[in-house]
Coordinates of C-alpha atoms and ligand atoms in Angstrom, one line a residue:
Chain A
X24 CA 33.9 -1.0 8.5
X25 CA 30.8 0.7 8.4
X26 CA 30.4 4.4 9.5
X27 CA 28.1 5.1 12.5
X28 CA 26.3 8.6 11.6
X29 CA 23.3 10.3 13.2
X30 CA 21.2 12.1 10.8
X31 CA 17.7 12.2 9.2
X32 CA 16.4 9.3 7.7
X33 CA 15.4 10.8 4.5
X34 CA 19.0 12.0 3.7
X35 CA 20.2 8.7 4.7
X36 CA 18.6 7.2 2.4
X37 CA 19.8 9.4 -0.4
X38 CA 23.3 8.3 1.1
X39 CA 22.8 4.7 0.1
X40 CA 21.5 5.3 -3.1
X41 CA 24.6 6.9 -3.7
X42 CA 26.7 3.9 -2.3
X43 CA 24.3 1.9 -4.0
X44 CA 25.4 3.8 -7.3
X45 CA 22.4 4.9 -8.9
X46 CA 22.1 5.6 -12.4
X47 CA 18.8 7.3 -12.8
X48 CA 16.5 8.8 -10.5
X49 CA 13.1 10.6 -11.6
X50 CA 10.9 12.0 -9.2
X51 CA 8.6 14.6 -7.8
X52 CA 8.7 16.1 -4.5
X53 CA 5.7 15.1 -2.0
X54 CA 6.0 15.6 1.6
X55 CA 6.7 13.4 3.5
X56 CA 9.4 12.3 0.9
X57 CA 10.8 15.3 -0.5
X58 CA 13.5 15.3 1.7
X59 CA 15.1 12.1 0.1
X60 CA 14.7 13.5 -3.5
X61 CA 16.2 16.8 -2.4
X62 CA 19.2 15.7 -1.2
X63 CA 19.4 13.3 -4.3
X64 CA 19.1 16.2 -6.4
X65 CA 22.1 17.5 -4.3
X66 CA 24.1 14.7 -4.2
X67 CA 23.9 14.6 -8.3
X68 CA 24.1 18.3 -8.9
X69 CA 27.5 18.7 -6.6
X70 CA 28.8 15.9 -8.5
X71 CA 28.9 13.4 -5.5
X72 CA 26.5 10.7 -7.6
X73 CA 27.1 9.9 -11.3
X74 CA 23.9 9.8 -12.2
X75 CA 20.6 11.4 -14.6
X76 CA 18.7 12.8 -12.1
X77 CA 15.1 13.5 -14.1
X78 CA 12.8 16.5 -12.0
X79 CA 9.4 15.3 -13.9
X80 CA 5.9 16.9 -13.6
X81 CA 4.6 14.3 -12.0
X82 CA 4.5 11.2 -10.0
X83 CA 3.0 9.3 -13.3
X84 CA 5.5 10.9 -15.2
X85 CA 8.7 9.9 -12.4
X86 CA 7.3 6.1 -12.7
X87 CA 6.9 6.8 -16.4
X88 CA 10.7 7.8 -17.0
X89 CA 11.5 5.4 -14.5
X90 CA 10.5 2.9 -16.7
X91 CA 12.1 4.0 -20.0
X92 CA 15.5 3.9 -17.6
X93 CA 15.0 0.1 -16.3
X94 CA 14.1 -0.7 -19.5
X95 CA 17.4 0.5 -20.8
X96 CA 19.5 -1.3 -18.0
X97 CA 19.8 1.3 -15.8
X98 CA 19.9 1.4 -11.9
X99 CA 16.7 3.6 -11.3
X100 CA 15.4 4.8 -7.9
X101 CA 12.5 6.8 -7.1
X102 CA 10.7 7.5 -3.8
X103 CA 7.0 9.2 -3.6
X104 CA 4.4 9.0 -1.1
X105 CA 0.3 9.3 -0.8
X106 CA -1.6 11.2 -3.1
X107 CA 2.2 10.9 -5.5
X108 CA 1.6 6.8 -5.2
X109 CA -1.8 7.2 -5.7
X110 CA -1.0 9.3 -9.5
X111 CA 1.3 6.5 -10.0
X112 CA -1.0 3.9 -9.8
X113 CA -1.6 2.7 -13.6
X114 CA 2.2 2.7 -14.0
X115 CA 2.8 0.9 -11.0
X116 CA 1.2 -2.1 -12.7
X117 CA 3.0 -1.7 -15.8
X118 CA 6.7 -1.4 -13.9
X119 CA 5.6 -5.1 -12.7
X120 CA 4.4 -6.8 -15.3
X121 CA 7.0 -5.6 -17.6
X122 CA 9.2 -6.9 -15.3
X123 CA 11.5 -3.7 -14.8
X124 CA 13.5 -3.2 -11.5
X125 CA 12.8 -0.2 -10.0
X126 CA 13.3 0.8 -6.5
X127 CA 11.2 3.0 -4.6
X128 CA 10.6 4.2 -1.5
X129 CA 7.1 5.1 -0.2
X130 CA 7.5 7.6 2.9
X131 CA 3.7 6.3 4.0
X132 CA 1.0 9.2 3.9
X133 CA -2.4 9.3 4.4
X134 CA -5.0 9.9 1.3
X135 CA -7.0 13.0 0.8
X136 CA -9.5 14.1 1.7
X137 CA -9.2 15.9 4.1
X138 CA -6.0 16.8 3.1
X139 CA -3.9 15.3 5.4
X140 CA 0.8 15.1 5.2
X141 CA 0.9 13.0 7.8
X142 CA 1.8 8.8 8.0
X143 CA -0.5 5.9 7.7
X144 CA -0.9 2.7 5.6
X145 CA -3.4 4.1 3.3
X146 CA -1.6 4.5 0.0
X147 CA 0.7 1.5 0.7
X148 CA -2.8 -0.9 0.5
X149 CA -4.4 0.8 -2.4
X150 CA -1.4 -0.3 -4.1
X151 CA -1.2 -3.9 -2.9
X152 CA -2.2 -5.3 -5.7
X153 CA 0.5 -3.2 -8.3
X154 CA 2.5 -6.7 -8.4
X155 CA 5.5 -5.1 -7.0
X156 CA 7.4 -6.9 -4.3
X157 CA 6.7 -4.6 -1.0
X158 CA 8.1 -4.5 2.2
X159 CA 7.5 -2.7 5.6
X160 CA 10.2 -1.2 8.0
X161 CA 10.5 0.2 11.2
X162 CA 13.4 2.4 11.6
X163 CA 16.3 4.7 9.6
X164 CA 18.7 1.4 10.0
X165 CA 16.1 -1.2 8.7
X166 CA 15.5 1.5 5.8
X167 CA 18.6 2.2 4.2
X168 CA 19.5 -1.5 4.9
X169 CA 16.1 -2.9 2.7
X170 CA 16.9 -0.3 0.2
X171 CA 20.2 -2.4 -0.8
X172 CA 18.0 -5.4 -0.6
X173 CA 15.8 -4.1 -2.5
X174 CA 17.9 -3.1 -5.8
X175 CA 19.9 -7.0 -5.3
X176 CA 16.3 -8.6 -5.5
X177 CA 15.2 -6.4 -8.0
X178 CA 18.0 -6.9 -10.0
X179 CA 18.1 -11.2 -9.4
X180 CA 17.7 -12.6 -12.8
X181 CA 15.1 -14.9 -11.1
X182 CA 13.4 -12.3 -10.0
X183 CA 13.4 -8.4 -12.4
X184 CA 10.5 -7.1 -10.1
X185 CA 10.2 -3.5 -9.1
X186 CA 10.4 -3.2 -5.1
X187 CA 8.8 -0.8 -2.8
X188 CA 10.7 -0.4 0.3
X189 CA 7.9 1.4 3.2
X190 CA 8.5 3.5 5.5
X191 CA 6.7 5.7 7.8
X192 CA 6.2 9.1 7.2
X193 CA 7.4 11.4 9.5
X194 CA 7.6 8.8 11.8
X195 CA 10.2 7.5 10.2
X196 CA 11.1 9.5 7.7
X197 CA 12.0 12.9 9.3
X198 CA 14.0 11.3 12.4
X199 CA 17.3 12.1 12.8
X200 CA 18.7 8.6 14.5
X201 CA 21.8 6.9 14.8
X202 CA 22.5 4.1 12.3
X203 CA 25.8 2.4 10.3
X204 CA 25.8 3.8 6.9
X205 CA 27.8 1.1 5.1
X206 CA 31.0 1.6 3.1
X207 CA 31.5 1.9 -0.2
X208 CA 33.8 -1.5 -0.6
X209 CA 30.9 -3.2 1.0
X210 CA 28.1 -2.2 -0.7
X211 CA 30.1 -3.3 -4.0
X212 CA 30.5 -6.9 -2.6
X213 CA 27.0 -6.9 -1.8
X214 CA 25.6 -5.8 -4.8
X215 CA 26.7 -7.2 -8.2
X216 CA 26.0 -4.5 -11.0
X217 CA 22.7 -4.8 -12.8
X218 CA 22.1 -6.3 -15.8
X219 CA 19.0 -6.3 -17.1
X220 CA 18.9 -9.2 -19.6
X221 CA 17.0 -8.0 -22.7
X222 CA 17.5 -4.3 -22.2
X223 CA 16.6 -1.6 -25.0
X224 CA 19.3 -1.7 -27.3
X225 CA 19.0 -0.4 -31.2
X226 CA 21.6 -3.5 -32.5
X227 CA 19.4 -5.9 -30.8
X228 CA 16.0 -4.5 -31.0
X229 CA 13.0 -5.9 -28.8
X230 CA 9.1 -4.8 -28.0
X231 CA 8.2 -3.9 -24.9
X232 CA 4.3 -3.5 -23.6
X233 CA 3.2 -4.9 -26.3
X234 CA -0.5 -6.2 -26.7
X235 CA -2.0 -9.3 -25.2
X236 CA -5.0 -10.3 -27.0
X237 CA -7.1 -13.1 -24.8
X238 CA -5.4 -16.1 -26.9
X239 CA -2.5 -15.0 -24.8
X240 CA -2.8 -12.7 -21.8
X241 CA -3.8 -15.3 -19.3
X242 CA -0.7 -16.7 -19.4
X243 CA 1.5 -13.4 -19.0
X244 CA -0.4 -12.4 -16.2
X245 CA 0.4 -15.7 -14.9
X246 CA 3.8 -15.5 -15.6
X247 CA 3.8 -12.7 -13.8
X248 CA 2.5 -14.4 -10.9
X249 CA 4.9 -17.3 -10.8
X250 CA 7.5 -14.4 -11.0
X251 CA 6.5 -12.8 -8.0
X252 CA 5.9 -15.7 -5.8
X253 CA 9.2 -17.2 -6.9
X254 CA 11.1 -14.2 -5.6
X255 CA 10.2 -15.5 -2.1
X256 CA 13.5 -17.4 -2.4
X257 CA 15.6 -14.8 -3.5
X258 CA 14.6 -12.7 -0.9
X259 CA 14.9 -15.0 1.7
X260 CA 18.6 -15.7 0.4
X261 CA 19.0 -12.1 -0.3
X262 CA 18.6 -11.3 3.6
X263 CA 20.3 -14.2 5.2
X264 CA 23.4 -13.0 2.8
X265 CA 23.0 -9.1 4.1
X266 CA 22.9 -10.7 7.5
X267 CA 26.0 -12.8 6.9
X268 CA 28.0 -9.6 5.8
X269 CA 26.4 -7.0 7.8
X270 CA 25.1 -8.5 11.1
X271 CA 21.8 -7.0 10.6
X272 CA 19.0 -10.1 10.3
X273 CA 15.8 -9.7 8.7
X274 CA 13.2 -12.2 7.4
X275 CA 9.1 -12.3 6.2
X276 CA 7.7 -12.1 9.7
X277 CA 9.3 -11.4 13.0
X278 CA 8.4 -12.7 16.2
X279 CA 9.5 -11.1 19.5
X280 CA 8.1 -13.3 22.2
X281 CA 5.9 -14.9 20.2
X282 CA 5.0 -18.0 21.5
X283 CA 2.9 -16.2 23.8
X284 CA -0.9 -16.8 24.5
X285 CA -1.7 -13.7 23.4
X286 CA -0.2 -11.9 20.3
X287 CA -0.2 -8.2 18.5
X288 CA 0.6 -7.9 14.9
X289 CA 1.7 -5.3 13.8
X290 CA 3.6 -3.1 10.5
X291 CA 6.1 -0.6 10.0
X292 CA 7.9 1.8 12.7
X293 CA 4.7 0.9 15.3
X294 CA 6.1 -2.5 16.0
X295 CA 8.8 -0.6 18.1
X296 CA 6.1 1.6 20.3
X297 CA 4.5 -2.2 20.4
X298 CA 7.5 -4.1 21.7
X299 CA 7.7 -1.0 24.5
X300 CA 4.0 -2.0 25.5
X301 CA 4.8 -6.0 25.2
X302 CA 7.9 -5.4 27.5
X303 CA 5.6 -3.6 29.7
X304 CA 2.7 -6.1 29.9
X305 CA 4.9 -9.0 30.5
X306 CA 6.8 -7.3 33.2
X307 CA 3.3 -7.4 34.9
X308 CA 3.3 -11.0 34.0
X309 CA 1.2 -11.0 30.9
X310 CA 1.5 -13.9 28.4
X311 CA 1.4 -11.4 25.5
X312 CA 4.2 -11.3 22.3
X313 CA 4.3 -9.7 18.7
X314 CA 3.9 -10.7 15.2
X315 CA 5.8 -7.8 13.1
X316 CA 4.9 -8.1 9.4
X317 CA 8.0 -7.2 7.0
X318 CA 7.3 -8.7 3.6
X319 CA 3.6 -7.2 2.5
X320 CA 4.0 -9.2 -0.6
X321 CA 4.4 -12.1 -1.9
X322 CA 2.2 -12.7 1.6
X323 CA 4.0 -15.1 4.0
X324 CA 1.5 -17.4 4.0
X325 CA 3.4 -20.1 5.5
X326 CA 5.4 -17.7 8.2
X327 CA 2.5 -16.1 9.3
X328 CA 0.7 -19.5 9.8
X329 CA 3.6 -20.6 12.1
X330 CA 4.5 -17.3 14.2
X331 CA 0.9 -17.8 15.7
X332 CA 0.6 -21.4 15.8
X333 CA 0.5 -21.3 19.6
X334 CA -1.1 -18.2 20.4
X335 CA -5.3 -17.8 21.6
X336 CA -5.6 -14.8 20.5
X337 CA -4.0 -12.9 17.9
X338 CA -5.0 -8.7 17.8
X339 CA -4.1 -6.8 14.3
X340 CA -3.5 -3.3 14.2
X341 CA -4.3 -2.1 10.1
X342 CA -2.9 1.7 9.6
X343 CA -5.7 1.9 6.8
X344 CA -9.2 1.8 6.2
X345 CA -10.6 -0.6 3.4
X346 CA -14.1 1.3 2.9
X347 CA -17.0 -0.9 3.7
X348 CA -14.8 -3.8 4.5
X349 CA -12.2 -4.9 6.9
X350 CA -8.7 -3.7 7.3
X351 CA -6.4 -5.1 4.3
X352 CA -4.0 -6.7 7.0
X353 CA -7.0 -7.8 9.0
X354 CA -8.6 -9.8 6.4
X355 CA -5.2 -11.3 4.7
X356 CA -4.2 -12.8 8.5
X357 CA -7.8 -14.4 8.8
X358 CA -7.6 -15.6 5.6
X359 CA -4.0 -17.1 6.0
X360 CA -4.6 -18.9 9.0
X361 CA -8.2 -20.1 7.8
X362 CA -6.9 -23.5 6.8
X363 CA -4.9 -24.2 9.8
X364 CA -7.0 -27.0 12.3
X365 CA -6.4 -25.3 15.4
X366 CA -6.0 -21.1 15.1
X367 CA -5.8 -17.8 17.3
X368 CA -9.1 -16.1 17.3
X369 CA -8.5 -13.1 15.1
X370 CA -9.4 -9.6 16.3
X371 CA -8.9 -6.5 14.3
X372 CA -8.3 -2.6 15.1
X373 CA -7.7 0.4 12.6
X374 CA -5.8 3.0 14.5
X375 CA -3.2 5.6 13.7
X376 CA -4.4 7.0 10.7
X377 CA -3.2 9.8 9.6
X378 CA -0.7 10.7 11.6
X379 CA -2.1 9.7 15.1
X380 CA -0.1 8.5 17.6
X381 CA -0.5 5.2 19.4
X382 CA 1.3 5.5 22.2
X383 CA 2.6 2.5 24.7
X384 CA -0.2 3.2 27.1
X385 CA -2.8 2.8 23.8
X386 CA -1.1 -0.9 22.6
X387 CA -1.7 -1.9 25.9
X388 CA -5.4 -0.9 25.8
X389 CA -5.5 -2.4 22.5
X390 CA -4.2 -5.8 24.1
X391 CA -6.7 -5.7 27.1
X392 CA -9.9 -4.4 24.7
X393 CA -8.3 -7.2 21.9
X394 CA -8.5 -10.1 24.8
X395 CA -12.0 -9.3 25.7
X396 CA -13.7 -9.4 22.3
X397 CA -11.6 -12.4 21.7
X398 CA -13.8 -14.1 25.3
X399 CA -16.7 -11.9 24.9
X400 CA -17.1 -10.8 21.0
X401 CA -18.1 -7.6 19.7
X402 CA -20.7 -6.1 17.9
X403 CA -18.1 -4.9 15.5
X404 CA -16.4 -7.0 12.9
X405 CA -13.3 -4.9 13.9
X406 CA -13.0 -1.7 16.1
X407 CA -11.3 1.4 15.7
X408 CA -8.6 2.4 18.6
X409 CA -8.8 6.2 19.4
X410 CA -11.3 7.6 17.6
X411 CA -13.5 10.5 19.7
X412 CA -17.2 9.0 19.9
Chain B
X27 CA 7.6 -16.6 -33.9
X28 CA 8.5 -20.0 -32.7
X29 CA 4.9 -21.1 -32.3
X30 CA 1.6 -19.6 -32.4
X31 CA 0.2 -17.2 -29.8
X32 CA -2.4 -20.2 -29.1
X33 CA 0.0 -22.6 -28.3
X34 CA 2.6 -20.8 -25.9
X35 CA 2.1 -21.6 -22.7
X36 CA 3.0 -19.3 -19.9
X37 CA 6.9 -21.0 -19.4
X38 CA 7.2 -19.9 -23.5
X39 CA 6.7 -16.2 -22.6
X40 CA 9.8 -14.1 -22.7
X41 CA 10.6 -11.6 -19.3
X42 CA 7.6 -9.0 -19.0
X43 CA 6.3 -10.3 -22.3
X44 CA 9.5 -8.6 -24.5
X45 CA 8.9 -9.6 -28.2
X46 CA 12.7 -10.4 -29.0
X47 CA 11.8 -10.9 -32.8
X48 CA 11.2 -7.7 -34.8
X49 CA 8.9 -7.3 -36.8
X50 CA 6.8 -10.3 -36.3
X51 CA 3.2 -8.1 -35.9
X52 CA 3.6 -8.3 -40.0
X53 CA 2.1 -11.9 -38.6
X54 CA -1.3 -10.5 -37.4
X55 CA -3.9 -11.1 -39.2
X56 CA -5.7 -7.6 -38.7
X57 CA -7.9 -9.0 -41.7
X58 CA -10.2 -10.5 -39.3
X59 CA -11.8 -7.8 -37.8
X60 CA -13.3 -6.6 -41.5
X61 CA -17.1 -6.7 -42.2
X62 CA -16.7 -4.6 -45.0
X63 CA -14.2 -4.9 -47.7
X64 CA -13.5 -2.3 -50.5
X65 CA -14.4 -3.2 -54.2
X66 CA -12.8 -1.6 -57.0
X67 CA -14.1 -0.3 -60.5
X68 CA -10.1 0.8 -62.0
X69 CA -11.7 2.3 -64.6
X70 CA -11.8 5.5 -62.9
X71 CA -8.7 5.1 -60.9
X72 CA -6.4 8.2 -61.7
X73 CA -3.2 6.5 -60.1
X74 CA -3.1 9.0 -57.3
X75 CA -2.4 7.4 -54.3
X76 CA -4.5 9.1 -51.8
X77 CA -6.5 6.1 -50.7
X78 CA -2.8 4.5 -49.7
X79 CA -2.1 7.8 -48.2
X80 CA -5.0 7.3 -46.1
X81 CA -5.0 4.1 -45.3
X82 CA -4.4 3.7 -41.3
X83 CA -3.4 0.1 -41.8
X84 CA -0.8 1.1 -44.6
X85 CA -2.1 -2.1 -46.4
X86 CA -2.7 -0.5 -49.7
X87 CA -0.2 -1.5 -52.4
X88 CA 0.5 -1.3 -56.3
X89 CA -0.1 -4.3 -57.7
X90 CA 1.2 -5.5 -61.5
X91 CA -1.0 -2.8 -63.6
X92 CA -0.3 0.3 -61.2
X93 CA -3.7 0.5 -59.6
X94 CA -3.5 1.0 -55.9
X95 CA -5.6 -1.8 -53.8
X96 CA -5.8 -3.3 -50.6
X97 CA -4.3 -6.4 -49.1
X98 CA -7.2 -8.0 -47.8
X99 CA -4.9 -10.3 -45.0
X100 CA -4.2 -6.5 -43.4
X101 CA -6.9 -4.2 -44.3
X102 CA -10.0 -3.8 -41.7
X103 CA -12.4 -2.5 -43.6
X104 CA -12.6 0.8 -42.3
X105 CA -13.9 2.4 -45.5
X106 CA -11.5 5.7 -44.9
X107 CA -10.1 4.7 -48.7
X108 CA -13.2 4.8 -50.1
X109 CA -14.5 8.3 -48.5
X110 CA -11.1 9.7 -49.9
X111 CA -11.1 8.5 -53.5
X112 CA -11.5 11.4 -55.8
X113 CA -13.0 9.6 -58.6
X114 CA -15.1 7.3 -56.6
X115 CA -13.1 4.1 -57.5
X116 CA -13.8 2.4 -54.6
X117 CA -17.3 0.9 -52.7
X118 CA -17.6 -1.0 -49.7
X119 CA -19.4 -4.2 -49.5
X120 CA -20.5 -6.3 -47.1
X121 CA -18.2 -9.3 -45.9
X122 CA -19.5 -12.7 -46.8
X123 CA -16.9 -14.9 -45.6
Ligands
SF4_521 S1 -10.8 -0.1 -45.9 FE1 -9.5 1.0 -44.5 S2 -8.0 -0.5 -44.0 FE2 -8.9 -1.3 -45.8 S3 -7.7 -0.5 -47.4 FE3 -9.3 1.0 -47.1 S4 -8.4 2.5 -45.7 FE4 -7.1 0.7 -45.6
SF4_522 S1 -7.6 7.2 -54.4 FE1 -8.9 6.4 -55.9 S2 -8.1 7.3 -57.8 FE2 -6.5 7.6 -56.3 S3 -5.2 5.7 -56.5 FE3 -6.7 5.3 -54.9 S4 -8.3 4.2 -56.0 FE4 -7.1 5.3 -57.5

């Protein structure tokens, strides 16, 4: 049975890297993470977790060692966030394609400048295209639940992909909230131990990163590719199993009321503010529903394309600015449903950056401002919700 | 290596592009890249081993009389052996091939 425990997020999510039986962790501390790393560092130093905990430099350096561990055959974890992703980026790339494991957890920040500690999409899209497997969660329990997802997907011998788990900072991450931290016994059924196939091993020596010249690097990169969108099955099987043993149900997209007229897409912990508003709306007898966007990639192309099949008019909320073009969800969505014959009207909004609230009240103005430019049009190609003119 | 670079296609590529057979970059032909090649006049050689020393390619070897000389499959041209040679043994020349 699992234990029901209130306490913050971040230190529950050291608690199921623990269960989970990590065997290296290297990281730097960056708020709105360091809370998870800290209690890591706890958990190893009082002897509670077997396990090399490395206290780098740097974030390049934690995704550097992180590396060298996975490539070994080692469970690794690591959890940054913002400007700490942002330092990581060239190694990100290189955790993918060399197909290591590696689990991380991205406590969502907004980029400098100004400096700013506070939660938005930001560093999660600058990173979308790393070629790590990433998905988006709402609360404490969705967390620490994707976070033994995320090392038995990792781990799948169909898959050996790095996966970010996201979760918002502050907003997520410094909550103290109820949630079933599973036991031990459970965690062990769920997740078979890794074994990394052609680990780093002096008897049976291999190259890794080696050197691609063009004769050949087309085809790794596509390799890569195939990897990645193959995973789609093993994470699908992945959460129908965790569902199947824990009673917690997860999948690619998530529709709550969603074969509504009207629909709001949204990522990460403001789908929950969002189904507050929906609830609200349709009390008042609005046709409205929401589209809640877990896997980020591989993109549900598919899903996506049949959680809106019905729907007019379909509003998307993007946490993150692409500079001079639209929101990354924004444009992905429109893309997605391009092919389909008959589609919602797509309407876009970047709000809650950097920390800003939206609050129930604001999703429903986004709804009634997102129906009108769907009828009317805007001079926009998307608007911004809450910002002072 | 089972088959050339050239003919693997992407299904031949091991996990994350792991070489599993050691050694086999003794297979590249870093030869290629050369538009100058080192000539020698042994004459003047003094046995001394600097220009294999030097070499950055560590494709100079002994061959049957004890003179040090490159192996042209491996060496790029580079012209470091040449600057080093005390007695002036070797000269770069232009690639024809
Ligand atoms: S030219 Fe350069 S690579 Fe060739 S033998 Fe001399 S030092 Fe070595
Ligand atoms: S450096 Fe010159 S003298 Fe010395 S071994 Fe080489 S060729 Fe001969």
């Amino acid at each position: 049975m699992a234990n029901r425990v209130g306490m913050e997020v971040s230190v529950a999510i050291g608690e199921v890297v623990k269960l989970a039986n990590a065997d290296v962790i290297a990281a730097y501390p960056i708020t709105p993470q360091t809370h998870i790393v800290e209690h890591l560092a706890e958990l190893v130093a009082n002897g509670e977790l077997d396990a090399e905990f490395i206290p780098v430099e740097s974030e390049h350096s934690a995704m550097s060692a992180c590396l060298g561990s996975a490539a070994a055959g080692a469970r690794t974890f690591t959890a940054t966030a913002g400007q700490g992703l942002e330092l990581m980026h060239e190694v990100l790339y290189i955790a993918s394609s060399m197909r290591l494991p590696i689990v991380m957890t991205v406590a969502n920040r907004a980029l400098s400048a100004p400096l700013s500690v506070w939660g938005d999409h930001s560093d999660a899209m600058a990173v979308r295209d790393t070629g790590w497997i990433q998905m988006f969660t709402e609360n404490g329990q969705e967390v620490i639940d994707n976070i033994l997802c995320a090392f038995r997907i990792a781990e799948d011998k169909k898959v050996l992909l790095p996966v970010m788990v996201h979760l918002d900072g502050f907003h997520v991450s410094h909550m103290i909230e109820p949630m079933l931290l599973p036991e031990l016994a459970e965690v062990d059924r769920f997740l078979p131990p890794n074994q990394y196939p052609l680990p780093l091993n002096p008897t049976k020596p291999v190259t890794m990163g080696d050197f691609a010249p063009p004769v050949i690097y087309s085809e790794a990169k596509w390799a890569q590719e195939v990897s990645l969108r193959g995973a789609r099955e093993v994470i699908d099987r992945c959460w129908q199993e965790f569902g199947d043993s824990f009673g917690r149900h997860y999948s690619a997209v998530e529709g709550y009321h969603n074969d509504a007229k009207v629909l709001l897409l949204t990522m990460g912990s403001f789908s929950e503010t969002a189904m507050t508003a929906i609830d609200r709306m349709r009390d008042e007898g609005g046709d409205v529903g929401l589209v809640k966007l877990r896997l980020w990639r591989p993109f549900p192309f598919a899903e996506i394309r049949k959680a809106v099949k019905g729907a007019e008019v379909l509003i998307v909320l993007d946490r993150a600015l692409s500079f001079g073009g639209l929101g990354p969800v924004l444009s992905e969505i429109r893309a997605a449903l391009y092919q389909m014959e008959k589609r919602p009207k797509v309407v876009g909004f970047v709000g809650g950056l950097g920390g800003r609230d939206i609050s129930v009240a604001g999703f429903e103005e986004i709804v009634k401002r997102g129906i009108e430019i769907a009828h009317q049009g805007s001079p926009q190609e998307f608007e911004t919700f809450g910002i002072r003119e | 290596m089972t088959k050339p670079e050239g003919e693997l296609t992407w299904r031949d590529i091991e996990i994350g592009s792991i070489v599993t057979e050691p050694g086999n970059a003794r297979q590249y032909k870093t030869g290629d890249w050369r538009s100058q090649k080192p000539t020698y006049d042994f004459n003047r050689c003094i046995k001394c081993a600097i220009c294999q020393i030097f070499c950055p390619e560590g494709c100079v070897n002994q061959n049957d009389d004890g003179y040090f000389e490159a192996d042209l499959y491996y060496c790029k041209g580079c012209g470091i052996c040449a600057k080093e040679c005390p007695t002036g043994v070797i000269t770069m020349v232009e690639e024809k091939e």
